[in-house]
Amino acid sequence: MFAMRVKIALAEKGITDYECREENIVVSKSPLLLQMNPVHKKIPVLIHNGKPICESLIIVEYIDEVWNHTSPLLPTDPYLKSHAKFWADFVDKKMYPVQKKIWATKEESQDETKKEFIEILKTFEKELGDKCYFGGDNIGFVDIALITYYSFFRTYEYFSGLSLEAECPQLIAWAKRCLLKDSVSSSLADMDKVLEIIIEYRKIKGIA
Amino acid sequence: MGNKAMLLDFWPSPFGMRTRIALAEKGVKYEYKDEDLSNKSELLLAMNPVHKKIPVFVHNNKPVCESLIIVEYIDEVWSKDKPLLPSDPYLKAQARFWADFADKKVYESGARIWKTKGEEQEKAKKDFIENLTILVQQLGDNPYFGGDTFGYVDVAIIPFYTWFYTFEMAGNFKVEESCPKVIEWAKRCLQRESVKALPDPIKVYDFFLELKKMLGIE
């Protein structure tokens, strides 16, 4: 989901002329990845003019700053910028660990996790309010940070038994609006494929 | 537009310390409010309803939360003097990366030292020193992570120095023995007024002992 953020950002800026190299991080990491991100050894890594930038939100911000002639992803006003960065940080600090518990653990009772998860989604709904996107009239930093989790929504429903459309209709509506944009639809992974991969992953890890 | 500034903080918090340093570096006048975290004020809950945590920088009645986000905000608003972040996007990305590393790895492993015992604690100590060593390699021959000048990454990391004594006491080790360069760098930072104003590490340790008692940890 983190690499998708970079793809969306590049697409929003109209950058199509780049090489996208898929890493098989489960089997073995390439020498290039290990050289470009020796600290975390993780993807995504954006290599621009031979220099690596790591960590998805840092990369998105970098893209926004370098290609600043079009489609701003962050507001220029310092307060509004800090507000956007706060919510993107919330996505990683809160959404990431809780959603992972839904599909990556064999919990006896998922009740607490499900409750926490819906609460987080409703928090996003509240922040979105009447806006078309978190970024206002066009997708921005927070939309990019969060929308990539949408490719896991079928996975969340499958393992939790929740109907996310019933629980958070406004958030689903927002996600569908985002998907109307080419930059998003061409970057997001297919929901059914993600579910297949997660089912395999659980078998391998003995969580099934 | 006025320029009313207030910081909701808690004196031993390394995250709060970051914001104090940034404000001092920029010479910003602000009201300081130390929170009782066992009895959070209405103001804190109103200003940070999502996380209910300090630090919160309230500028012209608008709250900014999360320490590194606050430091960047301060750098952007008071942009005339002493820039903390570089203007070059690549160098800026590098600075953000290392501040993020400080949180994800250095702070995380440091906290594990006092939270664990036995084998787990030995692993935490090993990780902590390893992470500090990786971090300090970024200094190269420069006096600061910011290069010739004290910058964003220095601001992000120097508060953890006030907790080194606590980690050392909890884990029975000395940072200076395994990573002398980080102590050298810290002492250099400590010559700055903004850093001199940080709490005494012994006071931080006393606080930690009180906290352990309160939490019933041995």
Coordinates of C-alpha atoms in Angstrom, one line a residue:
Chain A
M1 CA 0.0 0.0 0.0
F2 CA 2.9 2.4 0.6
A3 CA 4.3 2.1 -3.0
M4 CA 0.9 2.9 -4.4
R5 CA 1.1 6.3 -2.7
V6 CA 4.2 7.2 -4.8
K7 CA 2.5 6.0 -8.0
I8 CA -0.5 8.2 -7.4
A9 CA 1.7 11.2 -6.6
L10 CA 3.7 10.7 -9.7
A11 CA 0.6 10.3 -11.8
E12 CA -1.0 13.4 -10.3
K13 CA 2.1 15.4 -11.4
G14 CA 1.9 13.9 -14.9
I15 CA 5.1 12.0 -14.5
T16 CA 4.8 8.8 -16.6
D17 CA 8.3 8.6 -17.9
Y18 CA 9.8 6.5 -15.1
E19 CA 10.9 3.0 -14.6
C20 CA 8.9 0.9 -12.1
R21 CA 10.8 -2.0 -10.8
E22 CA 8.8 -4.6 -8.8
E23 CA 10.7 -6.1 -6.0
N24 CA 9.9 -9.6 -4.7
I25 CA 10.5 -8.6 -1.1
V26 CA 9.1 -11.8 0.3
V27 CA 11.6 -14.0 -1.5
S28 CA 14.7 -11.9 -1.8
K29 CA 15.5 -8.2 -2.0
S30 CA 17.6 -7.0 -4.9
P31 CA 21.1 -5.6 -4.5
L32 CA 19.8 -2.3 -5.8
L33 CA 17.1 -2.1 -3.1
L34 CA 19.7 -3.0 -0.4
Q35 CA 22.0 -0.3 -1.7
M36 CA 19.4 2.4 -2.1
N37 CA 17.7 1.7 1.3
P38 CA 20.4 0.1 3.5
V39 CA 18.8 1.4 6.7
H40 CA 15.3 -0.1 6.4
K41 CA 15.7 -2.4 3.3
K42 CA 12.1 -1.6 2.3
I43 CA 10.1 -0.3 -0.6
P44 CA 9.1 2.1 -1.9
V45 CA 12.3 3.9 -2.9
L46 CA 12.2 6.7 -5.4
I47 CA 15.5 7.0 -7.2
H48 CA 15.8 10.5 -8.8
N49 CA 18.9 11.4 -10.7
G50 CA 20.7 8.5 -9.0
K51 CA 19.7 9.6 -5.5
P52 CA 17.4 7.6 -3.3
I53 CA 14.4 8.9 -1.3
C54 CA 12.8 6.5 1.2
E55 CA 9.6 6.3 3.3
S56 CA 6.4 6.8 1.3
L57 CA 5.1 10.1 2.8
I58 CA 8.6 11.6 2.6
I59 CA 8.7 10.6 -1.1
V60 CA 5.3 12.1 -1.8
E61 CA 6.3 15.4 -0.2
Y62 CA 9.5 15.3 -2.2
I63 CA 7.6 14.8 -5.4
D64 CA 5.3 17.7 -4.5
E65 CA 8.3 20.0 -3.9
V66 CA 10.3 19.1 -7.0
W67 CA 7.3 19.0 -9.4
N68 CA 5.7 22.1 -7.9
H69 CA 4.4 23.5 -11.2
T70 CA 1.1 21.5 -11.2
S71 CA -1.4 19.7 -9.0
P72 CA -0.2 20.8 -5.5
L73 CA -0.6 17.9 -3.1
L74 CA 0.0 19.9 0.1
P75 CA -1.3 23.4 0.9
T76 CA 1.1 26.3 0.9
D77 CA -0.3 27.8 4.1
P78 CA 1.8 26.5 7.0
Y79 CA -1.1 25.8 9.2
L80 CA -3.1 24.0 6.6
K81 CA 0.0 22.1 5.6
S82 CA 0.6 21.0 9.2
H83 CA -3.1 19.9 9.4
A84 CA -2.7 17.7 6.3
K85 CA 0.6 16.2 7.6
F86 CA -1.1 15.5 11.0
W87 CA -3.9 13.4 9.3
A88 CA -1.4 11.6 7.0
D89 CA 0.6 10.7 10.1
F90 CA -2.7 9.6 11.8
V91 CA -3.2 7.2 8.9
D92 CA 0.1 5.5 9.6
K93 CA 0.1 5.7 13.4
K94 CA -3.5 4.5 13.9
M95 CA -5.0 2.9 10.7
Y96 CA -2.0 0.8 9.8
P97 CA -1.6 -1.2 13.1
V98 CA -5.3 -1.7 13.6
Q99 CA -6.1 -2.8 10.1
K100 CA -3.2 -5.2 10.2
K101 CA -4.6 -6.9 13.3
I102 CA -7.8 -7.7 11.2
W103 CA -6.0 -9.8 8.6
A104 CA -2.6 -10.7 10.1
T105 CA -3.5 -12.2 13.3
K106 CA -5.6 -15.2 14.5
E107 CA -7.4 -13.5 17.2
E108 CA -9.9 -15.4 19.3
S109 CA -12.2 -12.5 19.4
Q110 CA -11.9 -9.6 17.0
D111 CA -14.6 -7.6 18.7
E112 CA -12.2 -5.0 20.2
T113 CA -10.2 -4.7 17.0
K114 CA -13.4 -4.3 14.8
K115 CA -14.7 -1.6 17.2
E116 CA -11.4 0.3 17.1
F117 CA -11.2 -0.1 13.3
I118 CA -14.7 1.4 12.7
E119 CA -13.9 4.2 15.2
I120 CA -10.9 5.1 13.1
L121 CA -12.9 5.1 9.9
K122 CA -15.5 7.3 11.5
T123 CA -12.8 9.7 12.6
F124 CA -11.8 10.0 9.0
E125 CA -15.4 10.6 8.0
K126 CA -15.7 13.4 10.5
E127 CA -12.5 15.0 9.2
L128 CA -13.7 14.7 5.6
G129 CA -17.0 16.4 6.5
D130 CA -18.7 17.8 3.4
K131 CA -15.5 18.1 1.4
C132 CA -15.2 16.2 -1.8
Y133 CA -11.7 15.1 -0.8
F134 CA -9.5 15.6 2.2
G135 CA -7.5 17.9 0.0
G136 CA -10.6 20.0 -0.8
D137 CA -11.6 20.2 -4.4
N138 CA -8.8 17.9 -5.6
I139 CA -7.0 15.0 -4.0
G140 CA -4.2 15.9 -1.8
F141 CA -1.6 14.5 0.7
V142 CA -4.2 12.9 3.0
D143 CA -6.2 11.4 0.2
I144 CA -3.1 9.8 -1.2
A145 CA -2.0 8.5 2.3
L146 CA -5.4 6.9 3.0
I147 CA -6.8 5.8 -0.4
T148 CA -4.2 3.1 -0.8
Y149 CA -5.8 1.2 2.1
Y150 CA -8.9 0.9 0.0
S151 CA -7.4 -1.9 -1.9
F152 CA -7.6 -3.9 1.3
F153 CA -11.2 -3.1 2.0
R154 CA -12.5 -6.4 0.7
T155 CA -9.8 -8.1 2.8
Y156 CA -11.0 -6.3 5.9
E157 CA -14.7 -7.3 5.2
Y158 CA -13.7 -10.9 4.5
F159 CA -11.9 -11.4 7.8
S160 CA -14.0 -9.2 10.0
G161 CA -17.5 -9.9 8.6
L162 CA -18.1 -6.2 8.6
S163 CA -19.9 -4.3 5.8
L164 CA -17.8 -1.2 5.5
E165 CA -20.4 0.4 3.2
A166 CA -23.0 0.0 5.9
E167 CA -20.7 1.2 8.7
C168 CA -19.0 4.2 6.8
P169 CA -21.0 5.1 3.8
Q170 CA -19.4 8.6 3.4
L171 CA -15.9 7.1 3.5
I172 CA -16.8 4.6 0.8
A173 CA -18.3 7.4 -1.3
W174 CA -15.1 9.3 -0.9
A175 CA -13.0 6.3 -2.0
K176 CA -15.2 5.8 -5.1
R177 CA -14.8 9.5 -6.0
C178 CA -11.0 9.0 -5.7
L179 CA -11.2 5.9 -7.9
L180 CA -12.7 8.0 -10.7
K181 CA -9.4 9.7 -11.0
D182 CA -7.0 8.0 -13.4
S183 CA -4.0 8.6 -11.1
V184 CA -5.7 6.5 -8.4
S185 CA -7.4 3.8 -10.5
S186 CA -4.2 3.1 -12.4
S187 CA -2.2 2.8 -9.2
L188 CA -4.4 0.9 -6.8
A189 CA -4.0 -2.9 -6.5
D190 CA -7.0 -4.9 -7.4
M191 CA -9.1 -5.7 -4.3
D192 CA -9.6 -9.4 -5.2
K193 CA -6.0 -9.9 -5.9
V194 CA -5.0 -8.4 -2.6
L195 CA -7.4 -10.8 -0.8
E196 CA -5.9 -13.8 -2.6
I197 CA -2.4 -12.7 -1.6
I198 CA -3.5 -12.3 2.0
I199 CA -5.2 -15.7 2.1
E200 CA -1.9 -17.2 0.8
Y201 CA 0.1 -15.2 3.3
R202 CA -2.0 -16.4 6.2
K203 CA -1.5 -20.0 5.1
I204 CA 2.3 -19.6 4.9
K205 CA 2.4 -17.9 8.3
G206 CA 0.1 -20.6 9.8
I207 CA -2.6 -18.0 10.7
A208 CA -5.3 -19.6 8.6
Chain B
M1 CA -3.1 39.2 12.7
G2 CA -1.8 38.7 16.2
N3 CA 1.0 36.5 17.1
K4 CA -0.3 34.7 20.2
A5 CA 1.6 31.5 20.9
M6 CA 1.2 28.8 23.6
L7 CA 2.9 25.5 24.1
L8 CA 1.1 22.7 26.0
D9 CA 3.8 20.4 27.1
F10 CA 5.2 18.1 29.8
W11 CA 8.7 18.9 31.0
P12 CA 10.4 15.5 30.7
S13 CA 8.9 14.7 27.3
P14 CA 11.6 14.5 24.6
F15 CA 8.9 15.4 22.0
G16 CA 8.0 18.5 23.9
M17 CA 11.6 19.4 24.2
R18 CA 11.9 19.4 20.4
T19 CA 9.3 22.1 20.2
R20 CA 10.9 24.1 23.0
I21 CA 14.3 24.1 21.2
A22 CA 12.8 25.1 17.9
L23 CA 10.9 28.0 19.5
A24 CA 14.1 29.1 21.3
E25 CA 16.2 28.9 18.2
K26 CA 13.7 31.2 16.5
G27 CA 13.4 33.6 19.4
V28 CA 9.6 33.1 19.6
K29 CA 7.8 34.5 22.7
Y30 CA 5.2 32.1 23.9
E31 CA 3.3 31.0 27.0
Y32 CA 4.4 27.7 28.4
K33 CA 1.9 25.4 30.1
D34 CA 3.0 22.2 31.8
E35 CA 0.3 19.6 31.7
D36 CA -0.6 17.1 34.4
L37 CA -0.9 14.0 32.2
S38 CA -2.9 12.1 34.8
N39 CA -5.5 14.9 34.7
K40 CA -5.4 16.4 31.3
S41 CA -6.7 20.0 31.0
E42 CA -9.9 20.9 29.1
L43 CA -7.6 23.0 26.8
L44 CA -5.4 20.0 25.9
L45 CA -8.4 17.8 25.2
A46 CA -9.9 20.6 23.0
M47 CA -6.7 21.3 21.2
N48 CA -5.7 17.7 20.5
P49 CA -9.0 15.6 20.7
V50 CA -7.6 12.9 18.4
H51 CA -4.5 11.9 20.4
K52 CA -5.0 13.9 23.6
K53 CA -1.2 14.2 23.8
I54 CA 1.4 16.8 24.3
P55 CA 3.1 18.7 22.8
V56 CA 0.5 21.0 21.2
F57 CA 1.6 24.3 19.8
V58 CA -1.4 26.7 19.8
H59 CA -0.7 29.6 17.4
N60 CA -3.3 32.3 17.1
N61 CA -5.8 29.9 18.7
K62 CA -5.1 27.2 16.2
P63 CA -3.5 23.9 17.4
V64 CA -0.6 22.2 15.7
C65 CA 0.1 18.6 17.0
E66 CA 2.9 16.0 16.6
S67 CA 6.4 17.3 17.5
L68 CA 8.1 17.0 14.1
I69 CA 5.1 18.6 12.4
I70 CA 5.2 21.4 15.0
V71 CA 9.0 21.9 14.4
E72 CA 8.4 22.2 10.6
Y73 CA 5.5 24.6 11.2
I74 CA 7.7 26.8 13.4
D75 CA 10.5 26.7 10.7
E76 CA 8.0 27.8 8.0
V77 CA 6.2 30.5 10.0
W78 CA 9.4 32.1 11.5
S79 CA 11.4 31.6 8.3
K80 CA 13.6 34.7 8.3
D81 CA 16.2 33.5 10.7
K82 CA 18.0 30.3 11.4
P83 CA 16.4 27.9 9.0
L84 CA 16.1 24.4 10.5
L85 CA 15.4 22.5 7.3
P86 CA 17.4 22.8 4.1
S87 CA 15.7 24.5 1.2
D88 CA 16.8 21.8 -1.3
P89 CA 14.1 19.2 -1.6
Y90 CA 16.5 16.2 -1.6
L91 CA 18.4 17.4 1.5
K92 CA 15.0 18.2 3.1
A93 CA 13.8 14.6 2.4
Q94 CA 17.1 13.3 3.9
A95 CA 16.5 15.4 7.0
R96 CA 12.9 14.1 7.3
F97 CA 14.1 10.5 6.8
W98 CA 16.7 10.7 9.7
A99 CA 14.2 12.5 12.1
D100 CA 11.8 9.6 11.3
F101 CA 14.5 7.1 11.9
A102 CA 15.1 8.7 15.3
D103 CA 11.5 8.1 16.2
K104 CA 11.0 4.7 14.7
K105 CA 14.3 3.2 15.8
V106 CA 16.3 5.2 18.3
Y107 CA 13.4 6.2 20.6
E108 CA 11.7 2.9 20.2
S109 CA 14.7 0.8 21.2
G110 CA 15.6 3.3 24.0
A111 CA 12.2 3.0 25.5
R112 CA 12.4 -0.8 25.3
I113 CA 15.5 -0.7 27.5
W114 CA 13.5 0.5 30.5
K115 CA 10.4 -1.5 29.6
T116 CA 12.0 -4.9 29.5
K117 CA 14.3 -7.2 31.5
G118 CA 16.7 -10.1 30.9
E119 CA 17.2 -11.2 27.3
E120 CA 14.7 -8.8 25.9
Q121 CA 16.5 -5.9 27.6
E122 CA 19.9 -7.1 26.2
K123 CA 18.4 -7.1 22.7
A124 CA 17.0 -3.6 23.3
K125 CA 20.4 -2.3 24.4
K126 CA 22.1 -3.9 21.4
D127 CA 19.4 -2.4 19.0
F128 CA 19.7 1.0 20.7
I129 CA 23.5 1.2 20.3
E130 CA 23.3 -0.1 16.7
N131 CA 20.7 2.5 15.8
L132 CA 22.7 5.3 17.4
T133 CA 25.8 4.1 15.5
I134 CA 23.9 4.2 12.2
L135 CA 22.6 7.6 13.0
V136 CA 25.9 9.1 14.0
Q137 CA 27.5 7.9 10.8
Q138 CA 25.4 10.5 9.1
L139 CA 27.4 13.2 10.9
G140 CA 30.5 12.4 8.9
D141 CA 33.0 15.2 9.6
N142 CA 30.2 17.7 10.3
P143 CA 29.7 19.3 13.7
Y144 CA 25.9 18.9 13.3
F145 CA 23.4 16.7 11.4
G146 CA 22.4 19.9 9.8
G147 CA 26.0 20.3 8.5
D148 CA 27.8 23.4 9.7
T149 CA 24.7 24.6 11.4
F150 CA 22.3 23.1 14.0
G151 CA 19.3 21.9 12.1
Y152 CA 16.1 19.8 12.1
V153 CA 17.7 16.5 12.7
D154 CA 19.7 17.9 15.6
V155 CA 16.5 19.3 17.1
A156 CA 14.8 16.0 16.6
I157 CA 17.5 13.9 18.4
I158 CA 19.1 16.0 21.1
P159 CA 16.2 15.7 23.5
F160 CA 16.8 11.9 23.7
Y161 CA 20.2 12.8 25.3
T162 CA 18.3 13.9 28.4
W163 CA 17.0 10.3 28.7
F164 CA 20.4 8.6 28.1
Y165 CA 21.2 8.6 31.8
T166 CA 17.8 6.9 32.5
F167 CA 18.5 4.2 29.8
E168 CA 22.0 3.7 31.2
M169 CA 20.7 3.2 34.7
A170 CA 17.9 0.9 33.6
G171 CA 20.2 -1.2 31.3
N172 CA 23.5 -0.9 33.3
F173 CA 25.6 0.4 30.4
K174 CA 27.2 3.5 29.2
V175 CA 26.4 5.1 25.8
E176 CA 29.8 6.8 25.7
E177 CA 31.6 3.5 25.8
S178 CA 29.8 2.1 22.7
C179 CA 29.1 5.3 20.9
P180 CA 31.4 8.2 21.9
K181 CA 30.7 10.2 18.8
V182 CA 27.1 10.7 19.8
I183 CA 28.1 12.1 23.2
E184 CA 30.6 14.4 21.5
W185 CA 27.9 15.7 19.2
A186 CA 25.5 16.1 22.2
K187 CA 28.0 18.1 24.2
R188 CA 28.5 20.4 21.2
C189 CA 24.7 20.9 21.0
L190 CA 24.6 21.6 24.8
Q191 CA 26.7 24.7 24.2
R192 CA 23.6 26.3 22.6
E193 CA 21.3 28.3 24.8
S194 CA 18.2 26.5 23.4
V195 CA 19.6 23.1 24.4
K196 CA 21.1 24.3 27.7
A197 CA 17.6 25.0 28.8
L198 CA 16.6 21.3 28.5
P199 CA 16.0 19.4 31.8
D200 CA 18.9 17.9 33.7
P201 CA 19.2 14.2 32.9
I202 CA 19.3 13.4 36.7
K203 CA 16.0 15.2 37.1
V204 CA 14.6 13.2 34.2
Y205 CA 15.8 10.0 35.9
D206 CA 14.1 11.0 39.2
F207 CA 10.9 11.6 37.2
F208 CA 11.3 8.1 35.7
L209 CA 11.7 6.5 39.1
E210 CA 8.5 8.2 40.3
L211 CA 6.7 7.1 37.1
K212 CA 7.8 3.5 37.7
K213 CA 6.5 3.6 41.2
M214 CA 3.2 5.0 40.0
L215 CA 2.9 2.4 37.3
G216 CA 3.9 -0.3 39.7
I217 CA 6.9 -1.4 37.6
E218 CA 9.9 -2.8 39.4

